[in-house]
PDB file of C-alpha atoms and ligand atoms in Angstrom:
ATOM      1  CA  MET A   1      95.777 110.459 152.892  1.00  0.00           C
ATOM      2  CA  HIS A   2      93.125 111.919 150.608  1.00  0.00           C
ATOM      3  CA  LEU A   3      89.682 110.885 149.375  1.00  0.00           C
ATOM      4  CA  ARG A   4      90.865 109.553 146.032  1.00  0.00           C
ATOM      5  CA  VAL A   5      88.000 108.158 144.210  1.00  0.00           C
ATOM      6  CA  LEU A   6      90.152 107.420 141.052  1.00  0.00           C
ATOM      7  CA  SER A   7      92.615 104.982 142.719  1.00  0.00           C
ATOM      8  CA  PRO A   8      90.529 102.056 143.822  1.00  0.00           C
ATOM      9  CA  ALA A   9      92.102  99.462 146.232  1.00  0.00           C
ATOM     10  CA  SER A  10      89.222  96.854 146.516  1.00  0.00           C
ATOM     11  CA  PRO A  11      87.223  94.942 143.916  1.00  0.00           C
ATOM     12  CA  GLN A  12      84.195  96.907 145.079  1.00  0.00           C
ATOM     13  CA  ALA A  13      85.884 100.235 144.339  1.00  0.00           C
ATOM     14  CA  VAL A  14      87.203  98.808 141.011  1.00  0.00           C
ATOM     15  CA  ALA A  15      83.687  97.884 139.873  1.00  0.00           C
ATOM     16  CA  LEU A  16      82.445 101.380 140.779  1.00  0.00           C
ATOM     17  CA  LEU A  17      85.238 103.092 138.978  1.00  0.00           C
ATOM     18  CA  SER A  18      84.735 101.018 135.748  1.00  0.00           C
ATOM     19  CA  VAL A  19      81.159 102.116 135.605  1.00  0.00           C
ATOM     20  CA  TRP A  20      82.279 105.652 136.216  1.00  0.00           C
ATOM     21  CA  ASN A  21      84.854 105.515 133.406  1.00  0.00           C
ATOM     22  CA  VAL A  22      82.482 104.083 130.837  1.00  0.00           C
ATOM     23  CA  CYS A  23      79.808 106.783 131.814  1.00  0.00           C
ATOM     24  CA  PHE A  24      82.551 109.465 131.622  1.00  0.00           C
ATOM     25  CA  TRP A  25      83.529 108.483 128.049  1.00  0.00           C
ATOM     26  CA  VAL A  26      79.974 107.890 126.711  1.00  0.00           C
ATOM     27  CA  CYS A  27      78.868 111.363 128.081  1.00  0.00           C
ATOM     28  CA  GLY A  28      82.038 112.981 126.817  1.00  0.00           C
ATOM     29  CA  LEU A  29      81.349 111.522 123.422  1.00  0.00           C
ATOM     30  CA  ILE A  30      77.736 112.830 123.471  1.00  0.00           C
ATOM     31  CA  LEU A  31      78.946 116.297 124.624  1.00  0.00           C
ATOM     32  CA  ALA A  32      81.577 116.322 121.744  1.00  0.00           C
ATOM     33  CA  VAL A  33      78.870 115.292 119.141  1.00  0.00           C
ATOM     34  CA  VAL A  34      76.405 117.908 120.231  1.00  0.00           C
ATOM     35  CA  THR A  35      78.976 120.637 120.509  1.00  0.00           C
ATOM     36  CA  ILE A  36      80.397 119.954 117.149  1.00  0.00           C
ATOM     37  CA  ALA A  37      76.834 119.733 115.559  1.00  0.00           C
ATOM     38  CA  ILE A  38      75.864 123.027 117.141  1.00  0.00           C
ATOM     39  CA  LEU A  39      79.036 124.792 115.953  1.00  0.00           C
ATOM     40  CA  TYR A  40      78.597 123.280 112.449  1.00  0.00           C
ATOM     41  CA  ILE A  41      74.965 124.487 112.292  1.00  0.00           C
ATOM     42  CA  MET A  42      75.773 127.998 113.518  1.00  0.00           C
ATOM     43  CA  ILE A  43      78.361 128.527 110.882  1.00  0.00           C
ATOM     44  CA  ARG A  44      76.826 126.562 107.916  1.00  0.00           C
ATOM     45  CA  PHE A  45      73.298 128.089 108.313  1.00  0.00           C
ATOM     46  CA  ARG A  46      74.419 131.613 109.521  1.00  0.00           C
ATOM     47  CA  ARG A  47      72.199 134.466 108.193  1.00  0.00           C
ATOM     48  CA  ARG A  48      73.655 135.595 104.933  1.00  0.00           C
ATOM     49  CA  ASP A  49      70.770 137.707 103.647  1.00  0.00           C
ATOM     50  CA  ALA A  50      67.199 138.819 104.667  1.00  0.00           C
ATOM     51  CA  SER A  51      65.449 135.862 103.123  1.00  0.00           C
ATOM     52  CA  GLU A  52      64.051 132.866 105.208  1.00  0.00           C
ATOM     53  CA  PRO A  53      66.144 129.701 104.832  1.00  0.00           C
ATOM     54  CA  VAL A  54      64.584 126.563 103.409  1.00  0.00           C
ATOM     55  CA  GLN A  55      62.335 124.965 106.099  1.00  0.00           C
ATOM     56  CA  THR A  56      62.259 121.134 106.537  1.00  0.00           C
ATOM     57  CA  THR A  57      59.579 119.410 108.710  1.00  0.00           C
ATOM     58  CA  GLY A  58      59.986 115.751 109.689  1.00  0.00           C
ATOM     59  CA  ASN A  59      62.739 113.278 108.711  1.00  0.00           C
ATOM     60  CA  GLN A  60      61.889 109.710 109.487  1.00  0.00           C
ATOM     61  CA  LYS A  61      65.321 108.449 109.266  1.00  0.00           C
ATOM     62  CA  ILE A  62      66.705 110.925 111.837  1.00  0.00           C
ATOM     63  CA  GLU A  63      63.786 110.506 114.129  1.00  0.00           C
ATOM     64  CA  ILE A  64      64.194 106.776 114.224  1.00  0.00           C
ATOM     65  CA  ALA A  65      67.922 107.238 114.828  1.00  0.00           C
ATOM     66  CA  TRP A  66      67.539 109.649 117.769  1.00  0.00           C
ATOM     67  CA  THR A  67      64.938 107.377 119.348  1.00  0.00           C
ATOM     68  CA  ILE A  68      66.937 104.117 118.954  1.00  0.00           C
ATOM     69  CA  VAL A  69      70.448 105.317 119.802  1.00  0.00           C
ATOM     70  CA  PRO A  70      69.457 106.867 123.208  1.00  0.00           C
ATOM     71  CA  ILE A  71      67.441 103.637 124.060  1.00  0.00           C
ATOM     72  CA  LEU A  72      70.497 101.521 123.285  1.00  0.00           C
ATOM     73  CA  LEU A  73      72.850 103.750 125.328  1.00  0.00           C
ATOM     74  CA  VAL A  74      70.566 103.949 128.309  1.00  0.00           C
ATOM     75  CA  THR A  75      69.973 100.057 128.128  1.00  0.00           C
ATOM     76  CA  PHE A  76      73.753  99.578 127.944  1.00  0.00           C
ATOM     77  CA  LEU A  77      74.416 101.814 130.954  1.00  0.00           C
ATOM     78  CA  PHE A  78      71.673 100.272 132.978  1.00  0.00           C
ATOM     79  CA  ALA A  79      73.110  96.722 132.252  1.00  0.00           C
ATOM     80  CA  LEU A  80      76.585  98.093 133.393  1.00  0.00           C
ATOM     81  CA  GLY A  81      75.035  99.433 136.482  1.00  0.00           C
ATOM     82  CA  VAL A  82      73.321  96.148 137.395  1.00  0.00           C
ATOM     83  CA  VAL A  83      76.579  94.173 136.857  1.00  0.00           C
ATOM     84  CA  ALA A  84      78.454  96.646 139.110  1.00  0.00           C
ATOM     85  CA  ALA A  85      75.796  96.601 141.761  1.00  0.00           C
ATOM     86  CA  ARG A  86      75.917  92.772 141.926  1.00  0.00           C
ATOM     87  CA  ALA A  87      79.665  92.996 142.369  1.00  0.00           C
ATOM     88  CA  VAL A  88      79.440  95.699 145.115  1.00  0.00           C
ATOM     89  CA  ASP A  89      76.318  94.647 147.021  1.00  0.00           C
ATOM     90  CA  ARG A  90      76.548  90.957 147.458  1.00  0.00           C
ATOM     91  CA  PRO A  91      73.921  89.005 149.405  1.00  0.00           C
ATOM     92  CA  ILE A  92      74.109  89.210 153.205  1.00  0.00           C
ATOM     93  CA  ARG A  93      73.726  85.809 154.994  1.00  0.00           C
ATOM     94  CA  ARG A  94      75.602  86.379 158.146  1.00  0.00           C
ATOM     95  CA  ALA A  95      76.177  88.891 161.056  1.00  0.00           C
ATOM     96  CA  PRO A  96      78.471  91.718 160.238  1.00  0.00           C
ATOM     97  CA  ASP A  97      82.161  91.462 161.134  1.00  0.00           C
ATOM     98  CA  ILE A  98      82.157  95.148 162.238  1.00  0.00           C
ATOM     99  CA  LEU A  99      79.492  97.569 163.209  1.00  0.00           C
ATOM    100  CA  VAL A 100      80.014 101.228 162.530  1.00  0.00           C
ATOM    101  CA  ILE A 101      77.621 103.722 164.212  1.00  0.00           C
ATOM    102  CA  GLY A 102      77.605 107.313 163.148  1.00  0.00           C
ATOM    103  CA  HIS A 103      77.215 109.919 165.887  1.00  0.00           C
ATOM    104  CA  GLN A 104      77.254 113.770 165.730  1.00  0.00           C
ATOM    105  CA  TRP A 105      80.339 114.005 164.978  1.00  0.00           C
ATOM    106  CA  TRP A 106      82.333 110.803 165.253  1.00  0.00           C
ATOM    107  CA  TRP A 107      82.189 107.143 164.503  1.00  0.00           C
ATOM    108  CA  GLU A 108      81.726 104.372 166.888  1.00  0.00           C
ATOM    109  CA  VAL A 109      83.309 101.201 165.699  1.00  0.00           C
ATOM    110  CA  ARG A 110      82.410  97.740 167.209  1.00  0.00           C
ATOM    111  CA  TYR A 111      84.009  94.387 166.609  1.00  0.00           C
ATOM    112  CA  PRO A 112      81.355  92.115 167.993  1.00  0.00           C
ATOM    113  CA  ALA A 113      83.281  88.829 167.903  1.00  0.00           C
ATOM    114  CA  SER A 114      86.177  90.350 169.897  1.00  0.00           C
ATOM    115  CA  GLY A 115      83.859  92.203 172.201  1.00  0.00           C
ATOM    116  CA  PHE A 116      85.457  95.667 172.050  1.00  0.00           C
ATOM    117  CA  THR A 117      84.558  99.131 170.783  1.00  0.00           C
ATOM    118  CA  THR A 118      86.802 101.833 169.419  1.00  0.00           C
ATOM    119  CA  ALA A 119      86.300 105.086 167.482  1.00  0.00           C
ATOM    120  CA  ASN A 120      87.162 106.837 164.303  1.00  0.00           C
ATOM    121  CA  GLU A 121      89.463 104.042 163.191  1.00  0.00           C
ATOM    122  CA  VAL A 122      88.457 100.933 161.303  1.00  0.00           C
ATOM    123  CA  HIS A 123      91.037  98.129 160.941  1.00  0.00           C
ATOM    124  CA  LEU A 124      90.629  95.488 158.230  1.00  0.00           C
ATOM    125  CA  PRO A 125      92.680  92.488 157.215  1.00  0.00           C
ATOM    126  CA  ILE A 126      94.075  92.301 153.645  1.00  0.00           C
ATOM    127  CA  GLY A 127      92.220  90.125 151.350  1.00  0.00           C
ATOM    128  CA  ARG A 128      89.312  89.006 153.450  1.00  0.00           C
ATOM    129  CA  ASP A 129      85.663  89.814 152.583  1.00  0.00           C
ATOM    130  CA  MET A 130      84.441  91.989 155.605  1.00  0.00           C
ATOM    131  CA  LEU A 131      80.751  92.693 156.066  1.00  0.00           C
ATOM    132  CA  ILE A 132      80.319  96.060 157.837  1.00  0.00           C
ATOM    133  CA  GLY A 133      76.994  97.026 159.393  1.00  0.00           C
ATOM    134  CA  ILE A 134      76.213 100.695 159.307  1.00  0.00           C
ATOM    135  CA  GLU A 135      73.904 102.432 161.857  1.00  0.00           C
ATOM    136  CA  SER A 136      73.274 105.880 163.264  1.00  0.00           C
ATOM    137  CA  ALA A 137      72.771 106.933 166.837  1.00  0.00           C
ATOM    138  CA  ASP A 138      71.100 110.318 165.969  1.00  0.00           C
ATOM    139  CA  VAL A 139      70.731 111.730 162.483  1.00  0.00           C
ATOM    140  CA  ILE A 140      71.547 110.444 158.918  1.00  0.00           C
ATOM    141  CA  HIS A 141      75.210 110.089 158.286  1.00  0.00           C
ATOM    142  CA  ASP A 142      76.845 108.408 155.424  1.00  0.00           C
ATOM    143  CA  PHE A 143      80.015 106.059 155.668  1.00  0.00           C
ATOM    144  CA  TRP A 144      82.310 106.624 152.817  1.00  0.00           C
ATOM    145  CA  VAL A 145      85.868 105.280 152.012  1.00  0.00           C
ATOM    146  CA  PRO A 146      86.298 106.296 148.322  1.00  0.00           C
ATOM    147  CA  ARG A 147      89.237 103.934 147.599  1.00  0.00           C
ATOM    148  CA  LEU A 148      87.528 100.931 149.151  1.00  0.00           C
ATOM    149  CA  GLY A 149      83.799 101.025 148.412  1.00  0.00           C
ATOM    150  CA  ARG A 150      80.446 102.643 147.909  1.00  0.00           C
ATOM    151  CA  LYS A 151      78.860 105.276 150.058  1.00  0.00           C
ATOM    152  CA  ILE A 152      76.300 103.889 152.553  1.00  0.00           C
ATOM    153  CA  ASP A 153      73.898 105.758 154.557  1.00  0.00           C
ATOM    154  CA  ALA A 154      73.787 105.466 158.335  1.00  0.00           C
ATOM    155  CA  ILE A 155      70.115 105.757 159.100  1.00  0.00           C
ATOM    156  CA  PRO A 156      68.587 105.825 162.526  1.00  0.00           C
ATOM    157  CA  GLY A 157      66.627 102.831 163.448  1.00  0.00           C
ATOM    158  CA  ARG A 158      67.955 100.822 160.579  1.00  0.00           C
ATOM    159  CA  ARG A 159      71.030  98.683 159.727  1.00  0.00           C
ATOM    160  CA  ASN A 160      72.670  99.005 156.332  1.00  0.00           C
ATOM    161  CA  PHE A 161      75.546  96.870 155.034  1.00  0.00           C
ATOM    162  CA  VAL A 162      78.591  97.315 152.995  1.00  0.00           C
ATOM    163  CA  TRP A 163      81.115  94.730 151.794  1.00  0.00           C
ATOM    164  CA  ILE A 164      84.736  95.665 151.634  1.00  0.00           C
ATOM    165  CA  ARG A 165      87.590  93.555 150.525  1.00  0.00           C
ATOM    166  CA  ALA A 166      90.769  95.635 150.822  1.00  0.00           C
ATOM    167  CA  GLU A 167      93.578  94.343 148.515  1.00  0.00           C
ATOM    168  CA  GLU A 168      96.526  96.618 149.638  1.00  0.00           C
ATOM    169  CA  ALA A 169      97.854  97.341 153.058  1.00  0.00           C
ATOM    170  CA  GLY A 170      97.759 101.046 153.991  1.00  0.00           C
ATOM    171  CA  GLU A 171      95.750 103.738 155.359  1.00  0.00           C
ATOM    172  CA  TYR A 172      92.604 105.030 153.645  1.00  0.00           C
ATOM    173  CA  ALA A 173      90.642 108.183 154.282  1.00  0.00           C
ATOM    174  CA  GLY A 174      87.023 108.011 155.079  1.00  0.00           C
ATOM    175  CA  ALA A 175      84.393 110.693 155.598  1.00  0.00           C
ATOM    176  CA  CYS A 176      80.797 111.301 156.423  1.00  0.00           C
ATOM    177  CA  ALA A 177      79.127 111.965 153.056  1.00  0.00           C
ATOM    178  CA  GLU A 178      75.797 113.208 154.270  1.00  0.00           C
ATOM    179  CA  TYR A 179      75.349 116.649 155.846  1.00  0.00           C
ATOM    180  CA  CYS A 180      74.679 116.114 159.496  1.00  0.00           C
ATOM    181  CA  GLY A 181      75.191 119.358 161.315  1.00  0.00           C
ATOM    182  CA  ALA A 182      77.812 121.837 162.407  1.00  0.00           C
ATOM    183  CA  GLN A 183      80.795 119.449 162.401  1.00  0.00           C
ATOM    184  CA  HIS A 184      79.887 117.345 159.354  1.00  0.00           C
ATOM    185  CA  ALA A 185      83.234 118.385 157.844  1.00  0.00           C
ATOM    186  CA  TRP A 186      85.185 117.003 160.826  1.00  0.00           C
ATOM    187  CA  MET A 187      83.397 113.686 160.812  1.00  0.00           C
ATOM    188  CA  ARG A 188      86.400 111.933 159.260  1.00  0.00           C
ATOM    189  CA  PHE A 189      87.867 108.560 159.961  1.00  0.00           C
ATOM    190  CA  ARG A 190      90.494 106.235 158.694  1.00  0.00           C
ATOM    191  CA  VAL A 191      90.661 102.659 157.610  1.00  0.00           C
ATOM    192  CA  ASP A 192      93.861 100.798 158.428  1.00  0.00           C
ATOM    193  CA  VAL A 193      94.278  97.727 156.164  1.00  0.00           C
ATOM    194  CA  GLN A 194      96.883  95.300 157.802  1.00  0.00           C
ATOM    195  CA  PRO A 195      98.401  91.959 156.946  1.00  0.00           C
ATOM    196  CA  PRO A 196      96.338  89.192 158.913  1.00  0.00           C
ATOM    197  CA  ALA A 197      99.015  88.803 161.601  1.00  0.00           C
ATOM    198  CA  ALA A 198      99.178  92.467 162.410  1.00  0.00           C
ATOM    199  CA  TYR A 199      95.383  92.689 162.301  1.00  0.00           C
ATOM    200  CA  ASP A 200      95.014  89.734 164.771  1.00  0.00           C
ATOM    201  CA  ALA A 201      97.607  91.468 167.073  1.00  0.00           C
ATOM    202  CA  TRP A 202      95.542  94.642 166.947  1.00  0.00           C
ATOM    203  CA  LEU A 203      92.384  92.812 167.783  1.00  0.00           C
ATOM    204  CA  THR A 204      93.998  91.105 170.764  1.00  0.00           C
ATOM    205  CA  HIS A 205      95.410  94.451 171.971  1.00  0.00           C
ATOM    206  CA  GLN A 206      92.094  96.296 171.666  1.00  0.00           C
ATOM    207  CA  SER A 207      90.274  93.459 173.412  1.00  0.00           C
ATOM    208  CA  ALA A 208      92.417  93.895 176.595  1.00  0.00           C
ATOM    209  CA  PRO A 209      91.104  96.074 179.455  1.00  0.00           C
ATOM    210  CA  ALA A 210      92.651  99.561 179.975  1.00  0.00           C
ATOM    211  CA  ALA A 211      96.068  99.742 181.412  1.00  0.00           C
ATOM    212  CA  GLU A 212      96.368 100.829 184.981  1.00  0.00           C
ATOM    213  CA  PRO A 213      97.939 104.322 185.582  1.00  0.00           C
ATOM    214  CA  ALA A 214     101.628 104.054 186.829  1.00  0.00           C
ATOM    215  CA  THR A 215     102.677 107.581 187.746  1.00  0.00           C
ATOM    216  CA  ALA A 216     101.184 109.709 190.453  1.00  0.00           C
ATOM    217  CA  ASP A 217      99.955 112.302 187.983  1.00  0.00           C
ATOM    218  CA  ALA A 218      98.117 109.588 185.933  1.00  0.00           C
ATOM    219  CA  LYS A 219      96.568 108.267 189.120  1.00  0.00           C
ATOM    220  CA  LEU A 220      95.189 111.689 189.913  1.00  0.00           C
ATOM    221  CA  GLY A 221      94.031 111.892 186.380  1.00  0.00           C
ATOM    222  CA  GLN A 222      92.090 108.637 186.737  1.00  0.00           C
ATOM    223  CA  THR A 223      90.360 110.033 189.881  1.00  0.00           C
ATOM    224  CA  LEU A 224      89.565 113.275 188.052  1.00  0.00           C
ATOM    225  CA  PHE A 225      88.145 111.262 185.242  1.00  0.00           C
ATOM    226  CA  GLY A 226      85.389 110.076 187.659  1.00  0.00           C
ATOM    227  CA  GLN A 227      84.936 113.354 189.533  1.00  0.00           C
ATOM    228  CA  LEU A 228      84.600 115.511 186.443  1.00  0.00           C
ATOM    229  CA  THR A 229      81.901 113.160 185.094  1.00  0.00           C
ATOM    230  CA  CYS A 230      84.006 112.274 181.995  1.00  0.00           C
ATOM    231  CA  GLU A 231      82.811 108.678 182.699  1.00  0.00           C
ATOM    232  CA  SER A 232      79.032 109.654 182.158  1.00  0.00           C
ATOM    233  CA  CYS A 233      79.817 109.534 178.498  1.00  0.00           C
ATOM    234  CA  HIS A 234      83.100 107.777 177.828  1.00  0.00           C
ATOM    235  CA  ASN A 235      83.603 104.018 178.384  1.00  0.00           C
ATOM    236  CA  ILE A 236      86.988 102.812 179.692  1.00  0.00           C
ATOM    237  CA  THR A 237      86.851  98.991 179.883  1.00  0.00           C
ATOM    238  CA  GLY A 238      88.404  97.730 183.067  1.00  0.00           C
ATOM    239  CA  PHE A 239      87.893 101.110 184.834  1.00  0.00           C
ATOM    240  CA  HIS A 240      84.398 102.279 184.160  1.00  0.00           C
ATOM    241  CA  LYS A 241      81.572 100.648 182.029  1.00  0.00           C
ATOM    242  CA  GLN A 242      79.464 103.136 180.097  1.00  0.00           C
ATOM    243  CA  GLU A 243      77.161 103.016 177.008  1.00  0.00           C
ATOM    244  CA  PRO A 244      79.166 104.909 174.386  1.00  0.00           C
ATOM    245  CA  TYR A 245      77.569 108.296 174.213  1.00  0.00           C
ATOM    246  CA  ALA A 246      81.088 109.469 173.278  1.00  0.00           C
ATOM    247  CA  PRO A 247      84.225 107.782 171.943  1.00  0.00           C
ATOM    248  CA  ASP A 248      85.352 104.769 173.796  1.00  0.00           C
ATOM    249  CA  LEU A 249      88.668 105.663 175.610  1.00  0.00           C
ATOM    250  CA  THR A 250      89.985 102.291 176.641  1.00  0.00           C
ATOM    251  CA  HIS A 251      92.888 102.409 174.128  1.00  0.00           C
ATOM    252  CA  VAL A 252      92.583 106.017 173.127  1.00  0.00           C
ATOM    253  CA  ALA A 253      96.342 106.541 173.113  1.00  0.00           C
ATOM    254  CA  SER A 254      96.793 103.835 170.549  1.00  0.00           C
ATOM    255  CA  ARG A 255      94.838 105.744 168.015  1.00  0.00           C
ATOM    256  CA  GLN A 256      96.418 108.002 165.543  1.00  0.00           C
ATOM    257  CA  MET A 257      94.048 110.906 165.464  1.00  0.00           C
ATOM    258  CA  LEU A 258      91.688 112.668 167.890  1.00  0.00           C
ATOM    259  CA  ALA A 259      88.200 114.076 167.542  1.00  0.00           C
ATOM    260  CA  ALA A 260      87.328 112.356 164.176  1.00  0.00           C
ATOM    261  CA  GLU A 261      90.613 113.250 162.504  1.00  0.00           C
ATOM    262  CA  ARG A 262      90.567 116.823 163.710  1.00  0.00           C
ATOM    263  CA  LEU A 263      93.915 116.504 165.445  1.00  0.00           C
ATOM    264  CA  GLU A 264      96.937 114.280 165.423  1.00  0.00           C
ATOM    265  CA  ASN A 265      96.961 112.243 168.648  1.00  0.00           C
ATOM    266  CA  THR A 266      99.954 113.817 170.491  1.00  0.00           C
ATOM    267  CA  PRO A 267     100.034 114.524 174.134  1.00  0.00           C
ATOM    268  CA  SER A 268     100.044 118.325 173.507  1.00  0.00           C
ATOM    269  CA  ASN A 269      97.085 118.080 171.128  1.00  0.00           C
ATOM    270  CA  LEU A 270      95.193 115.990 173.597  1.00  0.00           C
ATOM    271  CA  ARG A 271      95.775 118.525 176.185  1.00  0.00           C
ATOM    272  CA  ASP A 272      94.550 121.337 173.760  1.00  0.00           C
ATOM    273  CA  TRP A 273      91.518 119.238 173.037  1.00  0.00           C
ATOM    274  CA  LEU A 274      90.642 118.876 176.718  1.00  0.00           C
ATOM    275  CA  HIS A 275      91.361 122.583 177.244  1.00  0.00           C
ATOM    276  CA  GLU A 276      89.268 124.025 174.365  1.00  0.00           C
ATOM    277  CA  PRO A 277      87.098 121.417 172.496  1.00  0.00           C
ATOM    278  CA  ASP A 278      84.610 124.092 171.584  1.00  0.00           C
ATOM    279  CA  VAL A 279      87.373 126.157 169.818  1.00  0.00           C
ATOM    280  CA  LEU A 280      88.782 123.126 167.947  1.00  0.00           C
ATOM    281  CA  LYS A 281      85.487 121.697 166.983  1.00  0.00           C
ATOM    282  CA  PRO A 282      82.629 124.346 167.417  1.00  0.00           C
ATOM    283  CA  GLY A 283      79.339 122.752 168.258  1.00  0.00           C
ATOM    284  CA  SER A 284      80.971 119.415 169.441  1.00  0.00           C
ATOM    285  CA  PHE A 285      79.207 117.769 172.338  1.00  0.00           C
ATOM    286  CA  MET A 286      82.469 117.478 174.228  1.00  0.00           C
ATOM    287  CA  PRO A 287      81.984 120.151 176.814  1.00  0.00           C
ATOM    288  CA  ASN A 288      84.639 122.782 177.827  1.00  0.00           C
ATOM    289  CA  LEU A 289      85.082 121.960 181.612  1.00  0.00           C
ATOM    290  CA  LYS A 290      87.280 124.985 182.188  1.00  0.00           C
ATOM    291  CA  LEU A 291      90.028 122.753 183.608  1.00  0.00           C
ATOM    292  CA  SER A 292      92.910 124.123 185.478  1.00  0.00           C
ATOM    293  CA  ASP A 293      96.485 123.714 184.240  1.00  0.00           C
ATOM    294  CA  SER A 294      97.229 121.012 186.710  1.00  0.00           C
ATOM    295  CA  ASP A 295      94.029 119.179 185.921  1.00  0.00           C
ATOM    296  CA  LEU A 296      94.863 119.353 182.238  1.00  0.00           C
ATOM    297  CA  SER A 297      98.201 117.748 182.899  1.00  0.00           C
ATOM    298  CA  ARG A 298      96.777 115.013 185.153  1.00  0.00           C
ATOM    299  CA  LEU A 299      93.986 114.071 182.765  1.00  0.00           C
ATOM    300  CA  THR A 300      96.431 114.122 179.760  1.00  0.00           C
ATOM    301  CA  ALA A 301      98.857 111.972 181.781  1.00  0.00           C
ATOM    302  CA  TYR A 302      96.075 109.480 182.532  1.00  0.00           C
ATOM    303  CA  LEU A 303      94.744 109.299 179.069  1.00  0.00           C
ATOM    304  CA  GLU A 304      98.196 108.835 177.576  1.00  0.00           C
ATOM    305  CA  THR A 305      98.542 105.555 179.651  1.00  0.00           C
ATOM    306  CA  LEU A 306      95.605 104.125 177.752  1.00  0.00           C
ATOM    307  CA  GLN A 307      97.817 102.595 175.079  1.00  0.00           C
TER     308      GLN A 307
HETATM  309 CU1  CUA B   1      77.873 112.749 159.818  1.00  0.00          CU
HETATM  310 CU2  CUA B   1      77.970 114.314 158.046  1.00  0.00          CU
END
């Protein structure tokens, strides 16, 4: 999964790429003309003897040409930009389907109609116009999924919007595109585009409260989760209600990656993350609680039940 700008998978990204393509060739043509002209002049008018070459001042035809041609080019590119902007930024006449909130250094993802919150993973149905509201909880971030749409800033105290209509099922890499501090590079996320039935099943699953721990270790882990004050920052619906200062963990085990794409979500990686978050993601606000081996096992066992 890469940030491939050149293989668009939504009408929005296609519109952006078509502007990019035209600009690329227009600018390439200008570069070629200027380079060839300079090379020609360097050779044709090179110094052959000590005398001054013939001087020419003013040529009305050339001056008219180099005024008109750039005006036409810029007007053409402007019109192209307006057409693409209209295709990408359509009017907003309703509440967003999804709310994405940038945090240092992860993404909170809310589905208001279904009433749940998740993190670092946005799911979209194929072929539906989805309106995504973009906000920030702290500093300026920027939501960017190159294959699906434009970059859009996440600005504190303001809600921006982006339309995405994903046309192909699959996973798409996303990244924060505005420098936002130590872990800006690990503020990644993914967009999972699913057929409508799979998308609806995902919504239903995510809306359910957290599973109750079944094993003794997992039950002890659940108690630790409260004692160690994990619950002061993380919400687990059905167990503990908390404003999301940190990623919602209700269904953390169902997610593919941990810590904003830093690690694949496996039990051993989860354990490593709980053990040394400051090593895996220096500067992260997830504290190193200096957990003992048995506490690490119990917490991991508990979090793994949160499918
Ligand atoms: Cu958030 Cu860069």
